[in-house]
Each structure stands twice: as C-alpha cells, then as structure tokens.
Coordinates of C-alpha atoms in Angstrom, one line a residue:
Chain J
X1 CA 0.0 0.0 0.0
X2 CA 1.3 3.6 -1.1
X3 CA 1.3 6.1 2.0
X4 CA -1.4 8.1 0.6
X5 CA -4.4 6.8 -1.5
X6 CA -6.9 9.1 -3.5
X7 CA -9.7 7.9 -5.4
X8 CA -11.3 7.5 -7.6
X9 CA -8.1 8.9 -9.9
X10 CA -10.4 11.4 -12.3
X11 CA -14.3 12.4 -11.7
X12 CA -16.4 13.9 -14.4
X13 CA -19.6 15.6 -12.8
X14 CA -22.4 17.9 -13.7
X15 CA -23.2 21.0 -11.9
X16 CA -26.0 19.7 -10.0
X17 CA -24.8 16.0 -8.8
X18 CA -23.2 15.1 -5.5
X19 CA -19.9 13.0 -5.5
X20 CA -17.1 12.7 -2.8
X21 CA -13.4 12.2 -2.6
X22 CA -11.6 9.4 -0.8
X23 CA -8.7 9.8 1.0
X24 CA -6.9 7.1 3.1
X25 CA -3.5 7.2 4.7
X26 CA -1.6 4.4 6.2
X27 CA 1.4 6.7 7.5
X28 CA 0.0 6.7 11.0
X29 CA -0.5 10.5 10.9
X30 CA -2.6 12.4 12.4
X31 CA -3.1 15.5 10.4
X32 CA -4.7 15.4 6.8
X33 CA -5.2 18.2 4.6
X34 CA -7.0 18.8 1.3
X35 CA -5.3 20.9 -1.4
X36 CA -6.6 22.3 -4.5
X37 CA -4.2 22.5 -7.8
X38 CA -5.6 25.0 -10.6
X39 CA -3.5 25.6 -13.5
X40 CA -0.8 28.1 -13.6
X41 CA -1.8 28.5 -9.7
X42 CA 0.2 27.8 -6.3
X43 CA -1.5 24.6 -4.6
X44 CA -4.3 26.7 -2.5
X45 CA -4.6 24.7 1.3
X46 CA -8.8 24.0 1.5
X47 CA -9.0 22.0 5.0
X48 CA -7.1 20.6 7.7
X49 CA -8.4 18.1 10.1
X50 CA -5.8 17.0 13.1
X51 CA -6.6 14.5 15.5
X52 CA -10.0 14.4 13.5
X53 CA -10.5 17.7 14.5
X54 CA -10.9 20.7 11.9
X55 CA -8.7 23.2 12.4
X56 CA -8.8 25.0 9.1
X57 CA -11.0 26.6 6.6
X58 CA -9.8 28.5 4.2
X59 CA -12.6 30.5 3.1
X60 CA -13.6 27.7 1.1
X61 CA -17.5 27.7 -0.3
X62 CA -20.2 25.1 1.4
X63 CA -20.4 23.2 -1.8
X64 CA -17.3 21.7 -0.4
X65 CA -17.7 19.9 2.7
X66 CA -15.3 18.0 4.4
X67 CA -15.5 14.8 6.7
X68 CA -12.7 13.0 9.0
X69 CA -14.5 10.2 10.4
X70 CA -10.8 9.1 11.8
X71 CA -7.1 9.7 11.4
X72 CA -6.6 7.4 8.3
X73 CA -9.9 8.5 6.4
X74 CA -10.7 12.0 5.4
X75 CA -13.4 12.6 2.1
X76 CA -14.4 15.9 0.7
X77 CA -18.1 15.7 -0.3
X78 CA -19.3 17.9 -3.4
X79 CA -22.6 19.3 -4.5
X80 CA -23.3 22.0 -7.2
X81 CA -20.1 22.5 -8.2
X82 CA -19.1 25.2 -10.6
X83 CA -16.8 24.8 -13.9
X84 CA -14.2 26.3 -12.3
X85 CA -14.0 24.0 -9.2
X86 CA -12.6 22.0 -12.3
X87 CA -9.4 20.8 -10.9
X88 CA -7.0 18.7 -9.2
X89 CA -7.6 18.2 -5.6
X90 CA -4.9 16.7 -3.6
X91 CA -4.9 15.1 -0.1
X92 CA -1.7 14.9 2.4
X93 CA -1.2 13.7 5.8
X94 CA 1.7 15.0 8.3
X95 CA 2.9 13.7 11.9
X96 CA 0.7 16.6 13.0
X97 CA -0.5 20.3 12.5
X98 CA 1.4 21.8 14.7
X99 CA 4.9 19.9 13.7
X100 CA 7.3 21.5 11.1
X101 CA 7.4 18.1 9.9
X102 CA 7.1 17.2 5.8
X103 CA 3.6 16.6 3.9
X104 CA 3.0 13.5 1.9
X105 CA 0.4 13.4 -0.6
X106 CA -2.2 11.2 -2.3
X107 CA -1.9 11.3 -6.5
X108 CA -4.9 13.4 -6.5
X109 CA -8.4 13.3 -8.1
X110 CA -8.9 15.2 -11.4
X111 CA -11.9 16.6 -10.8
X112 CA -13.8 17.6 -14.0
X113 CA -17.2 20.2 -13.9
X114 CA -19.3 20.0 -16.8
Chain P
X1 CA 2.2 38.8 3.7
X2 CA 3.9 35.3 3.7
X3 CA 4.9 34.8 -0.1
X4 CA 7.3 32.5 -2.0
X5 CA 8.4 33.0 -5.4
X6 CA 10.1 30.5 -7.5
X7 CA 12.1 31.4 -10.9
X8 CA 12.6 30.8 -14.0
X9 CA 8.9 29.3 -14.3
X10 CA 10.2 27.1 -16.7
X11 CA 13.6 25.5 -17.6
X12 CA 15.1 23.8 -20.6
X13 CA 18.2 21.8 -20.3
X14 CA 20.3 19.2 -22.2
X15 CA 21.2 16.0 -20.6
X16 CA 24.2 16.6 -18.7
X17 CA 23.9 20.6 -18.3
X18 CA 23.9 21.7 -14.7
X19 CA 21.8 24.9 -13.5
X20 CA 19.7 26.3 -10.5
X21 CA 16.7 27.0 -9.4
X22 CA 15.9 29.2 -6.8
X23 CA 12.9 29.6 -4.3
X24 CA 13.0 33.4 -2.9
X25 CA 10.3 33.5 0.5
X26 CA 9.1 36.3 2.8
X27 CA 7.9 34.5 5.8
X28 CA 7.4 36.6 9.2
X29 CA 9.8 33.3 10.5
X30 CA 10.6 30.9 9.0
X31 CA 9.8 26.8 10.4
X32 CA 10.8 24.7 7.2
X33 CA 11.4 25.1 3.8
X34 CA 10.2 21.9 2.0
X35 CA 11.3 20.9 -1.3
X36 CA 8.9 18.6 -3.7
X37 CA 8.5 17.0 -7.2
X38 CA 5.9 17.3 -8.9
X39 CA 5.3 14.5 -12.2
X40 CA 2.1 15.5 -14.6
X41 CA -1.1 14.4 -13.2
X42 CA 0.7 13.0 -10.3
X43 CA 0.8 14.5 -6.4
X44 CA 3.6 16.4 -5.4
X45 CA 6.7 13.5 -4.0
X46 CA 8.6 15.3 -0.8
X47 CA 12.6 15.7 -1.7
X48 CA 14.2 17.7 1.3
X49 CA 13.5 19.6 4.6
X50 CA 15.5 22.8 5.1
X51 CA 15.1 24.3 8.5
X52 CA 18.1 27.0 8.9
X53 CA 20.6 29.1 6.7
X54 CA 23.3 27.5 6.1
X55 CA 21.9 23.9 5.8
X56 CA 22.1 21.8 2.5
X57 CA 20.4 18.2 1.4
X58 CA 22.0 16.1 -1.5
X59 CA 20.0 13.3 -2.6
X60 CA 21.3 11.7 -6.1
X61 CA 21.6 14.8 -8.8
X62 CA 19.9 17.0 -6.7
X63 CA 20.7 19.1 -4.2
X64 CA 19.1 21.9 -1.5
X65 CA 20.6 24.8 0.2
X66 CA 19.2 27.7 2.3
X67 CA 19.8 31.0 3.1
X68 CA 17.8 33.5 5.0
X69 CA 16.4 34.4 2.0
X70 CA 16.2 32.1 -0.6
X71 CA 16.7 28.6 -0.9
X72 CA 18.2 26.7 -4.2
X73 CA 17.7 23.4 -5.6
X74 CA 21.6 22.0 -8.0
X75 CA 20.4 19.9 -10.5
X76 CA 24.1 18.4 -11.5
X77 CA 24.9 16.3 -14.9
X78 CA 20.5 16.0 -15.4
X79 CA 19.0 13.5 -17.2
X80 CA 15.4 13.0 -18.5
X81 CA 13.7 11.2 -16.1
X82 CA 14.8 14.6 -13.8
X83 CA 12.0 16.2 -16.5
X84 CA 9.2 17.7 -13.8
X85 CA 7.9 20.5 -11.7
X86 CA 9.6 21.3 -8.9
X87 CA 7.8 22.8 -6.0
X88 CA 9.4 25.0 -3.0
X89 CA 7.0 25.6 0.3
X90 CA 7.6 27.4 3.8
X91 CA 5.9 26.7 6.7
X92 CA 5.9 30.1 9.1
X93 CA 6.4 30.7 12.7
X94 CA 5.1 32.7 15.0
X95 CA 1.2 31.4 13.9
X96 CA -0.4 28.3 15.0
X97 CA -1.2 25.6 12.4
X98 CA -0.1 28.1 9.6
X99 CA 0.4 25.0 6.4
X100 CA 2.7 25.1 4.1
X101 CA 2.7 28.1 1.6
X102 CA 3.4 27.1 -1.9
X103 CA 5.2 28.8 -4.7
X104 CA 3.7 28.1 -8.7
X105 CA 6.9 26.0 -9.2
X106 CA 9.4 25.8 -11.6
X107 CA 8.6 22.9 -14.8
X108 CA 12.3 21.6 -15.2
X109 CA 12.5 19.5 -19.2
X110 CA 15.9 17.5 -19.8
X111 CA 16.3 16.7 -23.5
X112 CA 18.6 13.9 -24.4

C-alpha cells in the first residue's frame, strides 16, 4: 500500500450532482489536509483536520464539505459545483499540524465540472 | 504577507547541463522550507526539509541549500527522467497551524 491513497483517480460531474473524494493514509499521521491544484496556480490549502478535528478553513464555499470520520480516512463531499472548481484536488497527511514536519500526498483526483 | 516566489517558471536543459533553481520566501519566521517533485497528473513526491541558513540536502543529482532568504535546488549532470515541476514551500512561525505556503513551481525538461 502507497502512503497516501486518492480515489477514484479522475471524476467527471455535472453541476448539480453530489460526489465525494476518498482519501486514506496508512502513514499513521494524524493530520490530513486537502489541497486544490488549478492551472498556472500555487496549490491553494482548503482543510485541515488534526486528531479528527478541523482546524482550518480556508474561506472555502459550502459546496465543499469535508468529513474526518478518523485519522486514516478523510473525504471531501461535493454538490453543485461550478466549472471552475474543475481541478485537481490533492490530499496529504503529516505527523501533526502543529509539527514542522514534511507533507506527503495522495496522487490526487482530477476533478472535471461539466 | 507570507509569499514565495520560484524562478525561472520554466527551464530547458540538455542531458548533462547543470543549472539552479531558486525559491526566494518572505515569511514573518521561518519553520521549514520543503522541497517537492511534482510528475504531470501526479501528487507532489517530498525531496528535502531545510530548517536553517546554512543547511544543504543532497540526494542523487539534486541538491538543497538555504539562506535566509532564498533557498536553491543544483540539479548536476541531469538526465530525462529529472523532467518535472519542482515545488518550494515554507511553513511560518510565530502562527499556530499556519500549512505550508506554496510557490507556482518551476517545470524543469531535460532533453537527451
């Protein structure tokens, strides 16, 4: 098993469906993030859940809404997304939040809004 | 404001041909300075942790230094399968739970 696992890999969805994102880590961590990755864009930090506890949102709209049901599992449920949510959402896990510790990170879903 | 800036954007080199790039930051204090690879379509693969000037990683071709106000990553002799985007974060003091702050990377292509 890879340290972090994403899936599914891509998603194609309309505006008006609900999907979710998977994220699992078998690092033992016990903070996960979730990134977005736009083209031509910095990775933009969305949420952070430590000890299954969020401790960050970065402004991010309600049509994204996170879940941490434990350490290891973290999903990031979506409903009416817009075309330019279009993009590639990546999950990470570290030791902890507070640590200066590295990131490691799922392959990422490409997320696709049609 | 927190801010990292990474130059060139982009980078051609032939196989063999040795060059920089650099990761310039503005942090109010600065915890780490993380390193990463970046392969299309793919998540971003951790390379080195930087915590104070003066400190340097080496891992195969490539190797990190810092200074207090930029950090660089040597890329010596390259050779395609170096070809990605390499990505430079910071992680500031002084804030609790600040994350890592990202630069837009640098997309390095070796051409045999």
């Amino acid at each position: 098993e890879t340290g972090v696992t994403q899936t599914p890999r891509h998603l194609v969805m309309g505006m008006t469906n609900k999907k979710s994102l998977k994220c699992e880590q078998h690092l033992g961590h016990n903070a996960m993030y979730w990134y977005k990755q736009s083209a031509k864009k910095p990775l933009e930090l969305m949420f952070v859940y430590n000890f299954k506890e969020q401790t960050e949102n970065n402004s991010v709209p309600s049509r994204f809404s996170p879940e941490c049901p434990n350490s290891s599992h973290l999903f990031l449920h979506l409903h009416t997304l817009q075309p330019e949510d279009s993009a590639l959402y990546l999950c990470a896990s570290s030791q902890e939040w507070l640590s200066n510790t590295e990131a490691f990170f799922g392959q990422g879903t490409r997320l696709t809004v049609v | 404001e927190d801010q990292v800036t990474q130059s060139p954007e982009a980078l051609r080199l032939q196989e063999g041909e040795s060059s920089s790039l650099n990761c310039s930051y503005t942090v109010s204090g600065l915890r780490g300075l993380f390193w990463y690879r970046q392969d299309p379509g793919k998540g971003p693969e951790f390379l080195f942790t930087l915590y104070s000037a003066g400190e340097e990683k080496e891992k195969e071709r490539l190797k990190a230094t810092l200074t207090k106000k930029e950090s660089f990553l040597h890329i010596t002799a390259p050779k395609p399968e170096d070809s990605a985007t390499y990505l430079c974060a910071v992680q500031a003091a002084g804030q609790a739970g600040t994350a890592l702050i990202f630069g837009k990377g640098t997309t390095l292509s070796v051409s045999s």
